[in-house]
XYZ file of C-alpha atoms in Angstrom:
135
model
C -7.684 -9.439 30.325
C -9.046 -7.148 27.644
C -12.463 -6.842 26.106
C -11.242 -7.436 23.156
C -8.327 -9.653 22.086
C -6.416 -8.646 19.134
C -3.393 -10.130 16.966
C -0.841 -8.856 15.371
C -0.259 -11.009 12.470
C 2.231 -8.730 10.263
C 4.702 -8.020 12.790
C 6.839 -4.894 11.157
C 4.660 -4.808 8.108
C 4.860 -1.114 8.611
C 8.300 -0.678 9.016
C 8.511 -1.435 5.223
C 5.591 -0.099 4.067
C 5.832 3.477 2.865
C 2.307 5.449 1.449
C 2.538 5.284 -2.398
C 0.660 8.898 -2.724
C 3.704 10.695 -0.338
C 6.250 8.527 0.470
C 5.634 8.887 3.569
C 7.118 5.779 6.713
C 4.550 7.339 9.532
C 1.114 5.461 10.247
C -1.640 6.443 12.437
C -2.879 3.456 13.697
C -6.661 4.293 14.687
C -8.323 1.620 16.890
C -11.141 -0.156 15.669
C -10.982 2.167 12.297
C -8.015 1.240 10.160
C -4.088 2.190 9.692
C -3.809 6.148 8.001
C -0.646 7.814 6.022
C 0.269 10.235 9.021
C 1.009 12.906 5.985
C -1.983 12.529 3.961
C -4.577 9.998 5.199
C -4.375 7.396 2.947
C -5.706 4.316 4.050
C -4.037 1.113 4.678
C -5.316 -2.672 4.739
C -3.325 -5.439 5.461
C -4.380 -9.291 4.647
C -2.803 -12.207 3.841
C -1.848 -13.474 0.485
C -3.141 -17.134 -0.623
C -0.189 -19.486 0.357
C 2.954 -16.987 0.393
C 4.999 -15.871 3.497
C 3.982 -11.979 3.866
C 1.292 -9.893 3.547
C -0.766 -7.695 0.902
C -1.576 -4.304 1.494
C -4.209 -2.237 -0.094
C -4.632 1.138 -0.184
C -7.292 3.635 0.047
C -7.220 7.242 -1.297
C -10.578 8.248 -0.634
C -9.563 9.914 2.397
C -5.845 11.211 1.362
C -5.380 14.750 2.062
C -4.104 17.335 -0.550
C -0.044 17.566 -0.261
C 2.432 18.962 -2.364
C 4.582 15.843 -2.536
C 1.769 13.612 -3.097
C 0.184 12.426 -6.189
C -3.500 10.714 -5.726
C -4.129 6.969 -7.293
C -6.264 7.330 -9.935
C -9.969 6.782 -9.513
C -11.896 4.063 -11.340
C -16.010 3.891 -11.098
C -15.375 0.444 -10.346
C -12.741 0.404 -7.698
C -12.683 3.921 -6.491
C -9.100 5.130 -6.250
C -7.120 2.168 -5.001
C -3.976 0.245 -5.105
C -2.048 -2.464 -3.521
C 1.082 -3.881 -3.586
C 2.749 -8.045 -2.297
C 5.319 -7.974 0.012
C 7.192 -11.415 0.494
C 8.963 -12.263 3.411
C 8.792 -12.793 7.780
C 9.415 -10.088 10.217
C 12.897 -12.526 11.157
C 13.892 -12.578 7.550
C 12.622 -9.399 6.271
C 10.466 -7.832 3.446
C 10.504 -7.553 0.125
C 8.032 -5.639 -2.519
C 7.152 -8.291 -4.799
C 4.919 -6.220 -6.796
C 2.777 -3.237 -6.957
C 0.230 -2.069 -9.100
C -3.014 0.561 -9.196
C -6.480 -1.287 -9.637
C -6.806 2.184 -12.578
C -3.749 -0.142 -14.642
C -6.124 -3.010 -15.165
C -9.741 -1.906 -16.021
C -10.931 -1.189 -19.367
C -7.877 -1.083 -20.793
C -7.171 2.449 -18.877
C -3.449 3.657 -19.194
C -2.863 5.317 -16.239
C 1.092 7.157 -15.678
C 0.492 7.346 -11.880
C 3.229 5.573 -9.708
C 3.667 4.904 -6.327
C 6.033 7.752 -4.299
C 8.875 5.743 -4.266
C 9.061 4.962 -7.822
C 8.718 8.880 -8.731
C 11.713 9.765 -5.826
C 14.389 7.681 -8.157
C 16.870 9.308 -10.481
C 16.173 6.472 -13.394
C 12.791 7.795 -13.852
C 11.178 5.020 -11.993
C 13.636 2.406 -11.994
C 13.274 1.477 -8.430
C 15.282 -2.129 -8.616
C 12.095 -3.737 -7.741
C 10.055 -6.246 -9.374
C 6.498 -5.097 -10.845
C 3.322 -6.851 -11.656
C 4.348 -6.193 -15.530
C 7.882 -7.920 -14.741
């Protein structure tokens, strides 16, 4: 038996989950520290939302690397330089971004133009087909 017991309660969260500074699928899953962008470090939380089937994840980019592809959240005095996103969904009947959002977009009336990797990789200039906090 182990020391410590541990759960998995977002079975293939991070199959879906990509970093929103690089785009990047690969995690680093450091025991007892927290799950890192394998590309540029940024952090990655994972809790559950209040009464929905999936999880929330927030990330961290106080420890994100410098890469070419990447684009840092935008820092806040408040928040730091955070963001997090809803996914709906079970591991059985799959994932879905629900929304996504910078903590930047919603303090003091700051208009930030940052957006997550996968929004800046489409051809429509952000049109990524899914739903957004401002839907």
């Amino acid at each position: 038996m182990a020391i410590v017991e541990t759960e998995d309660r977002y079975p293939g969260a991070f199959d879906v989950v990509k970093c929103p500074v690089c785009g990047s699928e690969e995690w680093t899953h450091l025991i007892y520290q927290s799950v890192f962008c394998a590309t540029c470090n940024t952090q990655c939380t994972l809790r559950e939302p209040a009464g929905d089937h999936g999880f929330i994840a927030e990330f961290d980019s106080k420890y994100t690397w410098s890469v070419d592809s990447g684009e840092a959240i935008p820092e806040t005095d408040e928040y730091g330089a955070r963001a997090s996103g809803k996914w709906l969904g079970t591991e059985a009947d799959g994932y879905e971004r629900y929304w996504f959002s910078a903590y930047a977009d919603h303090v003091n009336g700051n208009n930030f133009e940052w957006e997550p990797a996968w929004d800046r990789e489409t051809e429509n200039g952000g049109e990524s087909g899914y739903p957004t906090n401002e839907s």
